[in-house]
Amino acid sequence: MIILDTQKDYKKHINLLKSQGEIISLVPTMGNLHDGHLSLVKIAKKKSSKVITTIFINPLQFGKDEDFTSYPRTMSQDVDKLQKLNCDILFAPKSKNEVFNKIDNLKNLKAGPKGNILCGKIRPGHFDGVLKVIYMLFQLTEPDLSVFGVKDFQQLYLIKQMAKIYFPKLKIISAPTIRNKNGLALSSRNSYLDKTSMEIAPVFYKILLDGINYLKNSNNVEETVNYITTNLEKNSFLVNYVSFLNAELEKIKLNTSDKKILLSSVKLEQTRLIDNVEFS
Ligand code: AMP
């Protein structure tokens, strides 16, 4: 695996791959890689001839009281994991300037109204920051495809919308959520959980699944949201939001076969967990 940390070297390698007619896939991450991230690399491997993973903890997507400084940094373990999967290139920019040298061009890149609901409501500006880094990575890499996890459903939705406008030829691939054996969605932030919280955390997903059954019986969204919220609170979760939306992040219509998603974010002690479940 070739490891690069400057934009100049990265661009040089990209140009080489392009001149060789390679089909390039891009897997953007913030590192501290777990099996969820690795599943994206495996999907990318199947669908392209060269896989690029990026590891960059993007300061623009962290609020000022958030965990930018304490976010887990595990570069040498991450390199080992990517090497085992035969990832072709790791781009790990050594500083913000290796990504955002054209930040002025990005001033107008905004996630818009759908970036201000759900996680965007509790993390103002978060999705503007996400879109800026992904825009830059797409522009530098010009990949044929890029793989993102459904785990971050709202992020995936907003990236798809942005790509449609600015990178119309790029294929965005959605990858399913990888969970541990108790159902807890893998996340780099799970490493913040102590032993007791690790035992409680899987209950989050179980309550969401139970909530979907409740909706099917009650046929009442508001009552179900209250039911789920109460259940989460009873189990020590502080609820940020519980929301039933369709694939366009709009209000769901019951009694249709449309895809529906139950999305939620909670805090357990100081750790934010997000998850979602699709159903029809
Ligand atoms: P992050 O490093 O948290 O920015 O995540 C990088 C990519 O991995 C994003 O596309 C996430 O949606 C995806 N991802 C994170 N957790 C999981 C998971 N448990 N299963 C599948 N994909 C995931």
CSV table of C-alpha atoms and ligand atoms in Angstrom, one decimal:
chain,number,residue,atom,x,y,z
A,1,MET,CA,0.0,0.0,0.0
A,2,ILE,CA,1.3,3.4,-0.9
A,3,ILE,CA,0.9,5.9,1.9
A,4,LEU,CA,0.8,9.6,1.0
A,5,ASP,CA,0.4,12.7,3.2
A,6,THR,CA,0.7,15.7,0.9
A,7,GLN,CA,-1.7,16.9,-1.7
A,8,LYS,CA,1.1,17.2,-4.3
A,9,ASP,CA,2.2,13.5,-4.0
A,10,TYR,CA,-1.4,12.4,-3.9
A,11,LYS,CA,-2.3,14.3,-7.1
A,12,LYS,CA,0.8,12.8,-8.8
A,13,HIS,CA,-0.4,9.3,-8.0
A,14,ILE,CA,-3.9,10.0,-9.0
A,15,ASN,CA,-2.8,11.3,-12.4
A,16,LEU,CA,-0.7,8.1,-12.8
A,17,LEU,CA,-3.7,5.9,-12.0
A,18,LYS,CA,-5.9,7.9,-14.4
A,19,SER,CA,-3.3,7.6,-17.2
A,20,GLN,CA,-3.3,3.8,-16.7
A,21,GLY,CA,-7.1,3.7,-17.1
A,22,GLU,CA,-7.7,2.4,-13.5
A,23,ILE,CA,-11.2,2.4,-12.1
A,24,ILE,CA,-10.7,4.3,-8.8
A,25,SER,CA,-12.8,4.0,-5.7
A,26,LEU,CA,-12.6,6.3,-2.7
A,27,VAL,CA,-13.4,5.4,0.9
A,28,PRO,CA,-13.2,8.5,3.1
A,29,THR,CA,-12.8,7.9,6.9
A,30,MET,CA,-11.6,9.6,10.0
A,31,GLY,CA,-9.6,6.6,11.0
A,32,ASN,CA,-9.7,4.4,14.1
A,33,LEU,CA,-10.7,1.8,11.7
A,34,HIS,CA,-13.2,-1.0,12.7
A,35,ASP,CA,-15.0,-3.7,10.8
A,36,GLY,CA,-17.6,-1.2,9.6
A,37,HIS,CA,-14.9,0.9,7.8
A,38,LEU,CA,-13.2,-2.3,6.5
A,39,SER,CA,-16.5,-3.5,5.0
A,40,LEU,CA,-16.5,-0.4,2.8
A,41,VAL,CA,-13.0,-1.1,1.6
A,42,LYS,CA,-14.0,-4.7,0.8
A,43,ILE,CA,-17.0,-3.4,-1.2
A,44,ALA,CA,-14.7,-0.9,-3.0
A,45,LYS,CA,-12.2,-3.7,-3.8
A,46,LYS,CA,-15.0,-5.7,-5.6
A,47,LYS,CA,-16.2,-2.8,-7.7
A,48,SER,CA,-12.9,-1.1,-8.8
A,49,SER,CA,-9.3,-1.8,-9.8
A,50,LYS,CA,-7.7,0.7,-7.3
A,51,VAL,CA,-9.0,1.5,-3.8
A,52,ILE,CA,-8.0,4.6,-2.0
A,53,THR,CA,-8.8,5.1,1.6
A,54,THR,CA,-8.4,8.4,3.3
A,55,ILE,CA,-7.9,9.1,7.0
A,56,PHE,CA,-8.5,12.7,8.0
A,57,ILE,CA,-10.1,14.0,11.1
A,58,ASN,CA,-11.8,17.0,9.6
A,59,PRO,CA,-11.8,19.9,12.0
A,60,LEU,CA,-14.6,21.7,10.0
A,61,GLN,CA,-17.2,19.1,11.1
A,62,PHE,CA,-16.5,19.4,14.8
A,63,GLY,CA,-18.3,22.0,17.0
A,64,LYS,CA,-16.1,24.0,19.4
A,65,ASP,CA,-17.2,21.9,22.4
A,66,GLU,CA,-16.9,18.6,20.6
A,67,ASP,CA,-14.3,15.9,20.6
A,68,PHE,CA,-11.9,16.9,17.9
A,69,THR,CA,-8.8,16.8,20.1
A,70,SER,CA,-9.7,13.6,21.9
A,71,TYR,CA,-11.0,11.8,18.8
A,72,PRO,CA,-9.1,8.4,18.7
A,73,ARG,CA,-6.0,8.4,16.5
A,74,THR,CA,-4.7,4.9,15.8
A,75,MET,CA,-2.7,5.3,12.6
A,76,SER,CA,-0.3,2.4,12.8
A,77,GLN,CA,-3.1,-0.1,13.6
A,78,ASP,CA,-5.2,1.4,10.8
A,79,VAL,CA,-2.3,1.0,8.3
A,80,ASP,CA,-2.0,-2.7,9.3
A,81,LYS,CA,-5.7,-3.3,8.8
A,82,LEU,CA,-5.7,-1.6,5.3
A,83,GLN,CA,-2.6,-3.5,4.3
A,84,LYS,CA,-4.2,-6.8,5.1
A,85,LEU,CA,-7.1,-5.9,2.8
A,86,ASN,CA,-4.7,-4.9,0.0
A,87,CYS,CA,-5.9,-1.3,-0.1
A,88,ASP,CA,-3.9,0.4,-2.8
A,89,ILE,CA,-3.4,3.9,-1.5
A,90,LEU,CA,-3.8,5.5,1.9
A,91,PHE,CA,-4.1,9.3,1.8
A,92,ALA,CA,-3.6,10.6,5.3
A,93,PRO,CA,-3.1,14.4,4.9
A,94,LYS,CA,-0.6,15.6,7.4
A,95,SER,CA,-2.4,18.9,7.9
A,96,LYS,CA,-5.6,20.7,7.0
A,97,ASN,CA,-3.8,22.6,4.3
A,98,GLU,CA,-3.2,19.4,2.4
A,99,VAL,CA,-6.9,19.1,1.9
A,100,PHE,CA,-8.4,22.6,2.0
A,101,ASN,CA,-6.0,24.7,-0.1
A,102,LYS,CA,-9.0,26.2,-1.9
A,103,ILE,CA,-11.3,26.8,1.0
A,104,ASP,CA,-12.5,30.1,-0.4
A,105,ASN,CA,-14.2,28.3,-3.3
A,106,LEU,CA,-16.2,26.3,-0.7
A,107,LYS,CA,-17.7,29.2,1.2
A,108,ASN,CA,-21.0,28.7,-0.6
A,109,LEU,CA,-21.1,25.0,-0.2
A,110,LYS,CA,-23.9,24.4,2.4
A,111,ALA,CA,-25.9,21.4,3.3
A,112,GLY,CA,-29.1,23.4,3.2
A,113,PRO,CA,-32.4,22.7,5.1
A,114,LYS,CA,-31.9,18.9,5.3
A,115,GLY,CA,-28.5,19.5,6.9
A,116,ASN,CA,-30.2,21.4,9.7
A,117,ILE,CA,-32.5,18.7,10.9
A,118,LEU,CA,-31.7,15.6,13.0
A,119,CYS,CA,-27.9,15.5,13.7
A,120,GLY,CA,-27.6,18.9,12.0
A,121,LYS,CA,-29.9,20.4,14.6
A,122,ILE,CA,-27.8,19.3,17.5
A,123,ARG,CA,-24.5,19.9,15.7
A,124,PRO,CA,-24.9,23.2,13.8
A,125,GLY,CA,-22.6,23.5,10.8
A,126,HIS,CA,-21.6,19.9,11.1
A,127,PHE,CA,-22.8,18.8,7.7
A,128,ASP,CA,-21.5,22.0,6.0
A,129,GLY,CA,-18.1,20.8,7.3
A,130,VAL,CA,-18.7,17.2,6.1
A,131,LEU,CA,-19.6,18.3,2.6
A,132,LYS,CA,-16.6,20.6,2.3
A,133,VAL,CA,-14.1,17.8,3.1
A,134,ILE,CA,-15.9,15.3,0.9
A,135,TYR,CA,-16.1,17.9,-2.0
A,136,MET,CA,-12.4,18.5,-1.7
A,137,LEU,CA,-11.6,14.7,-1.6
A,138,PHE,CA,-13.8,14.1,-4.7
A,139,GLN,CA,-12.2,17.0,-6.5
A,140,LEU,CA,-8.6,15.8,-5.7
A,141,THR,CA,-9.3,12.2,-6.4
A,142,GLU,CA,-11.9,12.3,-9.2
A,143,PRO,CA,-13.0,8.8,-8.3
A,144,ASP,CA,-15.3,6.6,-10.3
A,145,LEU,CA,-17.1,5.5,-7.2
A,146,SER,CA,-17.1,6.2,-3.5
A,147,VAL,CA,-18.5,4.1,-0.7
A,148,PHE,CA,-20.3,5.4,2.4
A,149,GLY,CA,-22.1,3.7,5.3
A,150,VAL,CA,-25.9,3.8,5.7
A,151,LYS,CA,-25.1,4.1,9.4
A,152,ASP,CA,-24.7,7.8,8.8
A,153,PHE,CA,-27.9,8.0,6.8
A,154,GLN,CA,-28.3,11.8,6.8
A,155,GLN,CA,-24.6,12.3,5.9
A,156,LEU,CA,-25.0,9.7,3.0
A,157,TYR,CA,-28.2,11.5,1.8
A,158,LEU,CA,-26.5,14.9,1.8
A,159,ILE,CA,-23.3,13.6,0.1
A,160,LYS,CA,-25.5,12.0,-2.6
A,161,GLN,CA,-27.3,15.3,-3.2
A,162,MET,CA,-24.0,17.2,-3.4
A,163,ALA,CA,-22.4,14.7,-5.7
A,164,LYS,CA,-25.4,14.8,-8.1
A,165,ILE,CA,-24.8,18.6,-8.6
A,166,TYR,CA,-21.0,18.8,-8.6
A,167,PHE,CA,-19.8,15.3,-9.6
A,168,PRO,CA,-22.6,13.9,-11.8
A,169,LYS,CA,-20.5,11.0,-13.2
A,170,LEU,CA,-19.5,9.7,-9.7
A,171,LYS,CA,-21.3,6.7,-8.3
A,172,ILE,CA,-22.1,6.8,-4.6
A,173,ILE,CA,-22.4,3.3,-3.1
A,174,SER,CA,-24.3,2.8,0.2
A,175,ALA,CA,-22.9,0.1,2.5
A,176,PRO,CA,-24.9,-1.7,5.2
A,177,THR,CA,-24.3,-1.1,8.9
A,178,ILE,CA,-21.9,-3.5,10.6
A,179,ARG,CA,-22.9,-4.3,14.2
A,180,ASN,CA,-21.3,-6.3,17.0
A,181,LYS,CA,-22.9,-9.5,18.1
A,182,ASN,CA,-25.2,-7.7,20.4
A,183,GLY,CA,-26.5,-5.4,17.7
A,184,LEU,CA,-24.6,-2.3,18.6
A,185,ALA,CA,-23.5,-0.4,15.4
A,186,LEU,CA,-19.7,-0.2,15.3
A,187,SER,CA,-18.4,3.3,15.7
A,188,SER,CA,-15.0,4.9,16.4
A,189,ARG,CA,-16.7,6.7,19.3
A,190,ASN,CA,-17.7,3.4,21.0
A,191,SER,CA,-14.1,3.4,22.3
A,192,TYR,CA,-15.2,6.2,24.7
A,193,LEU,CA,-17.7,3.8,26.4
A,194,ASP,CA,-16.7,2.3,29.7
A,195,LYS,CA,-17.6,-1.3,30.6
A,196,THR,CA,-21.0,-0.5,32.0
A,197,SER,CA,-22.0,1.7,29.1
A,198,MET,CA,-20.8,-1.0,26.6
A,199,GLU,CA,-23.4,-3.3,28.2
A,200,ILE,CA,-26.2,-0.7,28.0
A,201,ALA,CA,-25.3,0.6,24.5
A,202,PRO,CA,-26.7,-2.4,22.5
A,203,VAL,CA,-30.1,-1.8,24.0
A,204,PHE,CA,-30.3,1.3,21.8
A,205,TYR,CA,-30.7,-0.8,18.6
A,206,LYS,CA,-33.1,-3.2,20.4
A,207,ILE,CA,-35.4,-0.4,21.4
A,208,LEU,CA,-35.4,0.9,17.8
A,209,LEU,CA,-36.4,-2.5,16.4
A,210,ASP,CA,-39.1,-2.8,19.1
A,211,GLY,CA,-40.3,0.7,18.1
A,212,ILE,CA,-40.8,-0.3,14.5
A,213,ASN,CA,-43.0,-3.2,15.6
A,214,TYR,CA,-44.9,-0.8,17.9
A,215,LEU,CA,-45.5,1.5,14.9
A,216,LYS,CA,-46.8,-1.4,12.8
A,217,ASN,CA,-49.4,-2.1,15.5
A,218,SER,CA,-50.3,1.4,16.6
A,219,ASN,CA,-50.2,3.0,13.2
A,220,ASN,CA,-49.5,6.3,15.0
A,221,VAL,CA,-46.1,8.0,14.5
A,222,GLU,CA,-46.4,10.4,17.4
A,223,GLU,CA,-47.4,7.8,19.9
A,224,THR,CA,-44.6,5.5,18.7
A,225,VAL,CA,-42.0,8.3,19.0
A,226,ASN,CA,-43.1,8.9,22.6
A,227,TYR,CA,-43.0,5.2,23.3
A,228,ILE,CA,-39.4,4.9,22.0
A,229,THR,CA,-38.3,8.0,23.8
A,230,THR,CA,-39.7,6.8,27.1
A,231,ASN,CA,-38.1,3.4,26.6
A,232,LEU,CA,-34.7,5.0,25.8
A,233,GLU,CA,-34.9,7.3,28.8
A,234,LYS,CA,-35.7,4.4,31.1
A,235,ASN,CA,-32.5,2.7,29.9
A,236,SER,CA,-30.2,5.7,30.8
A,237,PHE,CA,-30.1,7.2,27.3
A,238,LEU,CA,-30.5,11.0,26.9
A,239,VAL,CA,-32.5,11.4,23.7
A,240,ASN,CA,-31.4,13.9,21.1
A,241,TYR,CA,-34.0,12.9,18.6
A,242,VAL,CA,-36.2,10.0,17.4
A,243,SER,CA,-37.7,10.5,14.0
A,244,PHE,CA,-39.5,8.5,11.3
A,245,LEU,CA,-38.7,9.8,7.8
A,246,ASN,CA,-38.7,8.5,4.3
A,247,ALA,CA,-35.6,8.1,2.1
A,248,GLU,CA,-35.8,11.8,1.2
A,249,LEU,CA,-35.7,12.7,4.8
A,250,GLU,CA,-39.3,13.9,4.7
A,251,LYS,CA,-42.3,13.0,6.8
A,252,ILE,CA,-43.4,9.4,6.2
A,253,LYS,CA,-46.7,8.3,4.9
A,254,LEU,CA,-48.1,5.2,6.7
A,255,ASN,CA,-49.7,2.3,4.9
A,256,THR,CA,-47.6,2.6,1.8
A,257,SER,CA,-44.8,0.3,0.7
A,258,ASP,CA,-42.3,3.2,0.6
A,259,LYS,CA,-39.0,2.8,2.3
A,260,LYS,CA,-39.1,4.3,5.8
A,261,ILE,CA,-36.3,5.0,8.2
A,262,LEU,CA,-36.3,5.3,12.0
A,263,LEU,CA,-33.4,7.5,12.9
A,264,SER,CA,-32.2,8.3,16.3
A,265,SER,CA,-29.3,9.9,18.2
A,266,VAL,CA,-28.8,9.5,21.9
A,267,LYS,CA,-26.2,10.3,24.5
A,268,LEU,CA,-24.9,7.6,26.9
A,269,GLU,CA,-22.9,9.3,29.6
A,270,GLN,CA,-20.8,11.7,27.5
A,271,THR,CA,-20.9,9.6,24.3
A,272,ARG,CA,-23.2,10.3,21.3
A,273,LEU,CA,-24.5,7.3,19.6
A,274,ILE,CA,-26.4,7.4,16.3
A,275,ASP,CA,-28.3,4.6,14.6
A,276,ASN,CA,-31.1,4.0,12.1
A,277,VAL,CA,-33.2,1.2,10.8
A,278,GLU,CA,-34.8,0.9,7.4
A,279,PHE,CA,-38.2,-0.8,7.0
A,280,SER,CA,-41.2,-0.7,4.7
B,1,AMP,P1,-16.1,7.9,10.0
B,1,AMP,O1,-14.7,7.4,10.1
B,1,AMP,O2,-16.9,7.8,11.3
B,1,AMP,O3,-16.2,9.3,9.4
B,1,AMP,O4,-16.8,6.9,9.0
B,1,AMP,C1,-16.3,6.7,7.7
B,1,AMP,C2,-17.2,5.9,6.9
B,1,AMP,O5,-17.5,4.6,7.5
B,1,AMP,C3,-18.6,6.6,6.7
B,1,AMP,O6,-19.1,6.3,5.4
B,1,AMP,C4,-19.5,5.8,7.7
B,1,AMP,O7,-20.8,5.8,7.4
B,1,AMP,C5,-18.9,4.4,7.6
B,1,AMP,N1,-19.2,3.6,8.8
B,1,AMP,C6,-19.0,4.0,10.1
B,1,AMP,N2,-19.5,3.1,11.0
B,1,AMP,C7,-20.0,2.1,10.2
B,1,AMP,C8,-20.6,0.8,10.4
B,1,AMP,N3,-20.8,0.4,11.7
B,1,AMP,N4,-20.9,0.0,9.4
B,1,AMP,C9,-20.7,0.4,8.1
B,1,AMP,N5,-20.1,1.6,7.8
B,1,AMP,C10,-19.8,2.4,8.8
